[in-house]
XYZ file of C-alpha atoms in Angstrom:
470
model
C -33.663 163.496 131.944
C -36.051 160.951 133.458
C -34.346 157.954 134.643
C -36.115 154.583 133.329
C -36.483 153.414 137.003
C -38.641 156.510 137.734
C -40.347 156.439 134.472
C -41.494 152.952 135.513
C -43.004 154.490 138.563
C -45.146 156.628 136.349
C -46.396 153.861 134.466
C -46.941 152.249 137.703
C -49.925 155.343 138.808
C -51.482 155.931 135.332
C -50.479 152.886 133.502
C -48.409 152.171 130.740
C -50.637 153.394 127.685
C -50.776 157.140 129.525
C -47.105 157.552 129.627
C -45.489 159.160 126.148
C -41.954 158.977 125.263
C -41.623 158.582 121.542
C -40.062 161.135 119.682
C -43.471 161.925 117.662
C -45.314 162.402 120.866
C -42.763 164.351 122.602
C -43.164 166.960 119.845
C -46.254 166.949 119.878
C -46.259 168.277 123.206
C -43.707 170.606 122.506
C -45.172 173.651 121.736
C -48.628 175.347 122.103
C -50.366 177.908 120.432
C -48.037 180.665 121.126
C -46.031 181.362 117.712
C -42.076 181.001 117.964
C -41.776 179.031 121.699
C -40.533 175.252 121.427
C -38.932 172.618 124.243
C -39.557 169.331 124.294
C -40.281 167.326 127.317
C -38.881 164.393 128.785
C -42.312 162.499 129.343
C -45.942 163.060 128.296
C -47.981 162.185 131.847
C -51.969 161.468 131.295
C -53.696 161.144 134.704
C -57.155 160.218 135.186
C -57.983 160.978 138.875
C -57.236 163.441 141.495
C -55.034 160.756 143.160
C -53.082 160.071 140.073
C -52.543 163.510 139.773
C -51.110 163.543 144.272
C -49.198 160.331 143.274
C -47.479 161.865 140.318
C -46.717 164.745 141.721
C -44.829 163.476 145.224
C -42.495 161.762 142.955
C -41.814 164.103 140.691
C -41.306 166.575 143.742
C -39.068 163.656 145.097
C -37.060 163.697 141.895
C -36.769 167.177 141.307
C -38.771 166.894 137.991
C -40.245 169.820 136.264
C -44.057 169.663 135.698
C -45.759 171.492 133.534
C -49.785 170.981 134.399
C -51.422 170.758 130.010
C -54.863 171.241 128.650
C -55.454 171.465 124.827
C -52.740 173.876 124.339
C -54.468 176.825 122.972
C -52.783 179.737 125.589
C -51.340 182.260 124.059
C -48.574 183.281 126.750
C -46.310 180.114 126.044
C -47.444 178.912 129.635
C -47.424 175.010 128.442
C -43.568 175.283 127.113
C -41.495 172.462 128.643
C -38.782 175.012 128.879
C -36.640 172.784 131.303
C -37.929 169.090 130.121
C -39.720 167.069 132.503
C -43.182 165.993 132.342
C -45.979 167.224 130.260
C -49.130 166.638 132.719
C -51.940 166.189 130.217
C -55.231 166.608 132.468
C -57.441 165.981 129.033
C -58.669 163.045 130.192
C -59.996 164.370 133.531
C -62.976 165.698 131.210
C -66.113 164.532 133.253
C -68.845 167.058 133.762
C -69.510 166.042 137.434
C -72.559 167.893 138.770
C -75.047 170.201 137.170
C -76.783 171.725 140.567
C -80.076 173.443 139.628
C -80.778 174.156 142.593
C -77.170 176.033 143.651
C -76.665 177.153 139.975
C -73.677 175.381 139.682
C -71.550 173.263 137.742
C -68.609 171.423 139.179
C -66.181 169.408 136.381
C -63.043 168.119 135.578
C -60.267 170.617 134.153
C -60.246 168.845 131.132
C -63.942 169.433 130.214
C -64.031 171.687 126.858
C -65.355 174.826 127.452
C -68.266 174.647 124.336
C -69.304 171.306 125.813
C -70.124 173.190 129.079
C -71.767 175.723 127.749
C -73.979 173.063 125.616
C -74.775 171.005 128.485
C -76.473 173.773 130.992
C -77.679 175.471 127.911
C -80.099 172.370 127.836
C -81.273 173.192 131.346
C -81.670 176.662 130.946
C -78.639 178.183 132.481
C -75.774 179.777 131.138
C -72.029 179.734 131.854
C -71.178 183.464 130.041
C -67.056 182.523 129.641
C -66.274 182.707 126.168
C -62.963 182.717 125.160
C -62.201 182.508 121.483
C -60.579 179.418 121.833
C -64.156 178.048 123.623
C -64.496 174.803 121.056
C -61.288 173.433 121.954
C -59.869 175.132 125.197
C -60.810 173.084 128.604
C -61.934 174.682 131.396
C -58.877 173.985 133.503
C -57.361 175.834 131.130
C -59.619 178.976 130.877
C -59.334 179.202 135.218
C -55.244 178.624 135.160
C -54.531 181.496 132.866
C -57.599 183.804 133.995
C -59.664 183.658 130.374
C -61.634 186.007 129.245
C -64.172 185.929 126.098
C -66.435 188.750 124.319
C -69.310 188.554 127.266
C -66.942 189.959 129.479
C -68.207 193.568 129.717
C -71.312 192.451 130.926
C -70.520 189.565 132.687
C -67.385 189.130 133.608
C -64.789 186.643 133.267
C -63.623 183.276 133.825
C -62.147 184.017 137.496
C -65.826 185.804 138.092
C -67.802 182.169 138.499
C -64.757 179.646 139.645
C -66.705 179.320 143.254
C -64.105 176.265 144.475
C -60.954 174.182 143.704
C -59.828 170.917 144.620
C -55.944 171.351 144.141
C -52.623 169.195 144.840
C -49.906 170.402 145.991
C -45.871 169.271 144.672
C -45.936 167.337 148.020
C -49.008 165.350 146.889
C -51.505 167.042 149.459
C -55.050 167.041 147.811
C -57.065 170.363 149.187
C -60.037 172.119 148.687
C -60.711 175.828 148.816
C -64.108 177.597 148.344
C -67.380 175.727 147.393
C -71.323 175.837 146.981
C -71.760 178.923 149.374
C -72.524 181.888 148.019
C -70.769 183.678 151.022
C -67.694 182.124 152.794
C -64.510 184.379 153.759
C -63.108 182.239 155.861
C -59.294 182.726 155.774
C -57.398 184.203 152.733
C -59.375 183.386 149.388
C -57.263 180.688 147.875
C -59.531 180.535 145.139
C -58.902 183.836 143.798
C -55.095 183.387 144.364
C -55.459 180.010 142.128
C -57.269 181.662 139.140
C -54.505 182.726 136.853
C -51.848 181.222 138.509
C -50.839 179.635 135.207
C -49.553 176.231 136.994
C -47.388 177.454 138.716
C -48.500 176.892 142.205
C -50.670 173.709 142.180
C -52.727 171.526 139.637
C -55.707 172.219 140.246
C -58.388 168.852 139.710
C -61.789 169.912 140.194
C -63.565 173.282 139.387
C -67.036 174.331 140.893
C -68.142 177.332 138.713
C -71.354 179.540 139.038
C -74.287 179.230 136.529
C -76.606 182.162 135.672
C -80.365 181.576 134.283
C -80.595 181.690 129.940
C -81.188 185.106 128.509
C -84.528 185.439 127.047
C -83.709 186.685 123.686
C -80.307 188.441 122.107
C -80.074 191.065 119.190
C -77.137 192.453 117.560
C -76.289 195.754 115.432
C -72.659 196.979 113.610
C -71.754 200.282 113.405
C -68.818 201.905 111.138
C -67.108 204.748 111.208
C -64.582 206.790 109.286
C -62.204 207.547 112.217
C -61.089 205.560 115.328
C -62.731 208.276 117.903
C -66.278 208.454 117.306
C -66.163 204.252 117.378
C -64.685 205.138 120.971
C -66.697 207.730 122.005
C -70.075 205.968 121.374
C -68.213 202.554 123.723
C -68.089 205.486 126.615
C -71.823 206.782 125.674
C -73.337 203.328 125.775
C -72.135 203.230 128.937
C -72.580 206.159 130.360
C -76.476 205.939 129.249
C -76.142 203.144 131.616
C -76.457 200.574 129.178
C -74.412 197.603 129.724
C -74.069 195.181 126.669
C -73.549 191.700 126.615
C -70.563 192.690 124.023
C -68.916 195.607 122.054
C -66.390 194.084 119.653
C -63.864 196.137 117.853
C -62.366 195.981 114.791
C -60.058 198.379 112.765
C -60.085 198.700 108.840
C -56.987 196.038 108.432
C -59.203 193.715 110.507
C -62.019 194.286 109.182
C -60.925 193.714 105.594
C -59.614 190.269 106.108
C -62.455 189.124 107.884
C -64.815 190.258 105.238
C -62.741 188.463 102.760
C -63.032 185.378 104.688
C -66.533 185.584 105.880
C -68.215 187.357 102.780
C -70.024 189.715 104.829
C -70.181 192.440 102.468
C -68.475 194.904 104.896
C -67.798 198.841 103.994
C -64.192 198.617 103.594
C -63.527 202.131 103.203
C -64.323 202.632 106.945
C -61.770 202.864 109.487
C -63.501 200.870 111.928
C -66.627 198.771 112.947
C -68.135 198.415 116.251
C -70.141 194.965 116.484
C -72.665 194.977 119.873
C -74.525 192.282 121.222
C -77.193 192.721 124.049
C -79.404 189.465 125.769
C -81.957 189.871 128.390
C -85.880 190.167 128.316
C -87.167 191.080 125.011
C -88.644 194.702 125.773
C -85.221 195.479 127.290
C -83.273 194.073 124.596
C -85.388 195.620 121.670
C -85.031 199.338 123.696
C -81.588 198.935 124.668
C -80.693 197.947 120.657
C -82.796 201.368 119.623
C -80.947 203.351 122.073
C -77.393 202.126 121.378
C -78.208 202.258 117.342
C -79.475 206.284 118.308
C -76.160 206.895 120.472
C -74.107 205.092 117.654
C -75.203 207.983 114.993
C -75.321 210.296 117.584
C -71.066 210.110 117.754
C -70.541 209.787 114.062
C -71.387 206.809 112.902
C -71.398 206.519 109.273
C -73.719 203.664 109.311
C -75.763 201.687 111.822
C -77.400 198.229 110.879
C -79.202 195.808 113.252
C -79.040 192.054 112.447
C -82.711 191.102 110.963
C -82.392 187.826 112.823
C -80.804 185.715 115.531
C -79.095 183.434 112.902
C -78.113 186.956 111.096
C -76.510 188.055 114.435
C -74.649 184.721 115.046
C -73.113 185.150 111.563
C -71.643 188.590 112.287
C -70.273 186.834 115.725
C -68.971 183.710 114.359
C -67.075 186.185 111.964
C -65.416 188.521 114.741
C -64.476 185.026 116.510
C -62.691 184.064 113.403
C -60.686 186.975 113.205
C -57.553 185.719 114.502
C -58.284 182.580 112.088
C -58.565 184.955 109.170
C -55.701 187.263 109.530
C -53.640 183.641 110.372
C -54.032 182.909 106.690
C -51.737 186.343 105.536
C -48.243 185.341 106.409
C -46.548 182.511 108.036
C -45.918 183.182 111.375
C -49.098 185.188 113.827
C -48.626 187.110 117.096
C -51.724 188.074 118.594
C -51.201 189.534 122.119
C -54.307 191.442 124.606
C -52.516 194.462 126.014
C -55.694 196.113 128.078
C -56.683 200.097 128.768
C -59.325 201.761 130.327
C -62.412 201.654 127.903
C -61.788 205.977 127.728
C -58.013 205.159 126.155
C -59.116 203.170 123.314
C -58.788 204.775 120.900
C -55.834 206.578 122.263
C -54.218 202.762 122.243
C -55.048 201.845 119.187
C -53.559 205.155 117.348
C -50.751 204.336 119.595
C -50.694 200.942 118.109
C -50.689 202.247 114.634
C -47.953 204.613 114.824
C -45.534 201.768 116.500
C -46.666 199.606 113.532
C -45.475 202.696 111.230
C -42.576 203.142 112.671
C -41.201 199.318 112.523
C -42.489 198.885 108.870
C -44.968 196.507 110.684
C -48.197 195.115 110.015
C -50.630 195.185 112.596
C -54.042 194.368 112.596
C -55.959 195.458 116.193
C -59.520 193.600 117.128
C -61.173 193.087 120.470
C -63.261 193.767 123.310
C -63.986 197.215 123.156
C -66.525 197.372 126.152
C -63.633 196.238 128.189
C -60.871 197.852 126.753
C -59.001 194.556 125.636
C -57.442 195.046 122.637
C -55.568 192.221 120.284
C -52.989 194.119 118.494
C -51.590 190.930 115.693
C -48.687 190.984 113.666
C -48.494 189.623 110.628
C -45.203 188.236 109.996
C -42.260 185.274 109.380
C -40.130 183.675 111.892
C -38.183 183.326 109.638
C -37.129 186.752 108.887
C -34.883 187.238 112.276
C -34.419 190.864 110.970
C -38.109 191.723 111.122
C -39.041 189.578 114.320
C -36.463 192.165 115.976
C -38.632 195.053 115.121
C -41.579 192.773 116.151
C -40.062 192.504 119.368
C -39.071 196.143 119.782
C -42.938 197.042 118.541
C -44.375 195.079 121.177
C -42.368 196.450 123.872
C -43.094 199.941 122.705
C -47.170 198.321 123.180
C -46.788 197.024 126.173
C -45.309 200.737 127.549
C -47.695 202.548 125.958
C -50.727 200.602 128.098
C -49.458 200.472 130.983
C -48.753 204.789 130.128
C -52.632 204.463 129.475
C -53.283 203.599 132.696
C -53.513 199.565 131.530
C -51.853 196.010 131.804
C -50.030 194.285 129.871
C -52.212 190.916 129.656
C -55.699 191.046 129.809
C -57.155 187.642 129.392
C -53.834 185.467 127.857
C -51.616 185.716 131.005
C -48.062 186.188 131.191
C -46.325 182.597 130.512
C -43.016 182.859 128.638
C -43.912 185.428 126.471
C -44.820 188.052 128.704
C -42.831 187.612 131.972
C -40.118 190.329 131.188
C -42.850 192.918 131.181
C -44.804 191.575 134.516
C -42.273 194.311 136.348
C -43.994 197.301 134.336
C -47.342 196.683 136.075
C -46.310 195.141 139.366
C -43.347 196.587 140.524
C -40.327 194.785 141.702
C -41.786 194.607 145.240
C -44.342 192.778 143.478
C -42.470 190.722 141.919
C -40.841 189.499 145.084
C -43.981 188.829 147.075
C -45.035 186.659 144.356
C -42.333 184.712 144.183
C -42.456 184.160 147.808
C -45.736 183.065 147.475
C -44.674 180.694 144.739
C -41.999 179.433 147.659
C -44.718 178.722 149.973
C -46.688 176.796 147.555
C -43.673 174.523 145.348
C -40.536 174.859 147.806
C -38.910 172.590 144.886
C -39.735 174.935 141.887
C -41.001 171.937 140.333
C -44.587 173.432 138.697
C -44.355 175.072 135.431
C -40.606 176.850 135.835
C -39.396 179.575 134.048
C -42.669 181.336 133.575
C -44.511 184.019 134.837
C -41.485 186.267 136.875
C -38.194 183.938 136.305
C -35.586 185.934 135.172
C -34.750 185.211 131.475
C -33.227 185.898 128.445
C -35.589 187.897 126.193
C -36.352 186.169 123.622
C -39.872 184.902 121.410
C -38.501 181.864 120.761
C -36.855 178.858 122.523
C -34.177 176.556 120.984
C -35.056 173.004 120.842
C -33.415 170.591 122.911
């Protein structure tokens, strides 16, 4: 608990209106898009500044009071659980897009900027930030950098931690520092950067973000392919890029998927097919129009049963607003939706997705698998009811069976959600123990108090999907 004394203090840094203690508000903050994880906090924090953020911290480190660093909530790792109370630090209103440099190709913003509001602002200018994680309309960029994001661009162009260029951080102690910048090249000292990205609060809050911009693609097509088994979809994802073709996305989607979403969308799908591939490519036209005939070639090539290319770019945003809406759509079957991103080499997926199917069959399971197929980042989602403890046990058991079989594969067990809550029993299968240890070392060095985000990432636990409320 937070005594009233100290919670006075708060008040004192941010003002009265941006600290939340009411019951309603406290709940509010309780949870976050992760399905079955629940604490409330003591106190909802709002800072505006980078010194509110140094001030709040120092006496929270003085008071040995956990904070858990909060964007819009839309992880998927249970990383924004108040698991031992304290204070919910809600950076939302740090949301000022600071500096678009066209002459750097850079952006640098607040962590509570949302990510579509980003990518409409340089868009306007002619640059592009490629990010694009499903959760891009609501998600802040502080968000996207602390849990290492990903989106459906990321074959081509990487990821979130690929353009974070600099940080300004704080430390528990209050210490405001910067690492990284504007240059291009700079390796002086260890890359603090890097070691920030994905670090899932649990190390410092980090206040500023300088991110690299790329020029506007000329033009972008899009073509589906289907196919009656799960192999050819796979083998034409390794042709494409062994031709040396690299898409700006190859998007998965097996028969369960693909049903749901047609339902939802009214796409007119083939349903009877046992998968769809969905590729995107951007660039100069010429390139984009021969890359698009080559891929739809290679597609039928490997057993496609049917290749169609969008007749427009408004046609092609359709079929992409529909894969984005794929978690949405399967959401609607039963009440309770766990969507988790274990990640193979692009040559084991469709190994990993059989894999997935026969787990489901085995548990009496559904399971629905989508995702980045350039990348090998698959969603495997179950379908199922909290409320049923019986079957959330064989949920449990299934995704431990997933999470083995990718790292088997030669995989991870996270490959854009991050490890949180939900994921931190498993962090040993990739790391090692040794691993383990130097991390938490490094945590040591950073928050000698434990004070930022506890309990996730490599704490040792009970395992469990869901937290009592206090």
């Amino acid at each position: 608990m937070i005594s009233p004394e100290v919670k006075e203090q708060f008040k004192a840094i941010v003002g009265d209106k941006w600290v939340l203690d009411r019951p309603a508000e406290l709940y509010a903050y309780s949870y976050d898009a992760t399905p079955m994880y629940q604490a409330l906090p003591d106190a909802v924090v709002l800072p505006a500044s980078t010194r509110e953020v140094s001030g709040i911290l120092q006496l929270a480190d003085t008071h040995r009071i956990p904070v858990i660093p909060r964007g819009s909530g839309t992880n998927l790792a249970a990383s924004a659980i108040p698991v031992h109370g304290g204070i919910v630090l809600n950076l939302n209103r740090m949301n000022q897009i600071h500096e678009i440099d066209t002459r750097n190709l850079t952006a640098t913003v607040g962590p509570g900027v949302v990510t579509a509001s980003l990518h409409q602002a340089v868009e306007t200018l002619g640059l592009f930030y490629p990010p694009d994680p499903g959760s891009m309309r609501i998600s802040t960029i502080g968000g996207n950098v602390s849990q290492g994001a990903g989106g459906m661009r990321g074959l081509k162009y990487g990821v979130t931690k690929d353009y974070v260029m600099g940080l300004e951080y704080v430390l528990p102690s209050g210490d405001i520092l910067r690492c990284g910048g504007k240059n291009v090249k700079d390796v002086a000292g260890y890359d603090m950067t890097r070691l920030l990205v994905g670090s899932e609060g649990t190390l410092a809050v980090i206040t500023e973000i300088t991110l690299k911009l790329l020029p506007l693609p000329d033009t972008k097509r899009t073509l589906v392919a289907f196919y009656r088994n799960l192999v050819d979809a796979a083998k034409t994802v390794e042709a494409i890029i062994a031709a040396k073709i690299i898409p700006a996305t190859i998007e998965f989607m097996d028969q369960g998927t693909m049903k749901v979403v047609d339902e939802f969308a009214r796409l007119g799908l083939p349903l009877e097919m046992k998968s769809m591939l969905l590729i995107e490519q951007d660039g100069p036209a010429e390139v984009v129009d021969r890359d698009i005939e080559r891929i739809a070639q290679m597609a039928k090539a490997n057993g496609a049963a049917g290749v169609e290319v969008a007749g427009s770019p408004e046609e092609g945003a359709k079929l992409l607003t529909a894969r984005r809406a794929a978690l949405s759509a399967l959401s609607r079957l039963k009440p309770t939706t766990i969507l988790e991103d274990a990640t193979v080499p692009r040559s084991r997926l469709a190994d990993m997705v059989e894999e997935v199917e026969r787990i489901a069959d085995r548990y009496g399971l559904q399971i629905c698998t989508f995702g980045h197929a350039g990348d090998g980042n698959l969603h495997p989602t179950c379908m199922t009811d909290e409320r049923n403890r019986e079957e959330i046990e064989r949920v449990e058991r299934a995704f431990e069976e997933i999470f083995h079989a990718a790292i088997r594969l030669g995989g991870t067990i996270t490959g854009e959600h991050g490890v949180g809550l939900a994921k931190k029993d498993f962090l040993h299968l990739k790391v090692g123990e040794s691993g383990l240890e130097l991390m938490r070392r490094i945590k040591a060095a950073f928050d000698p108090n434990a004070i930022l985000n506890p309990g996730k990432m490599f704490a040792a636990s009970e395992r469990r999907r869901w937290v009592v409320k206090r």
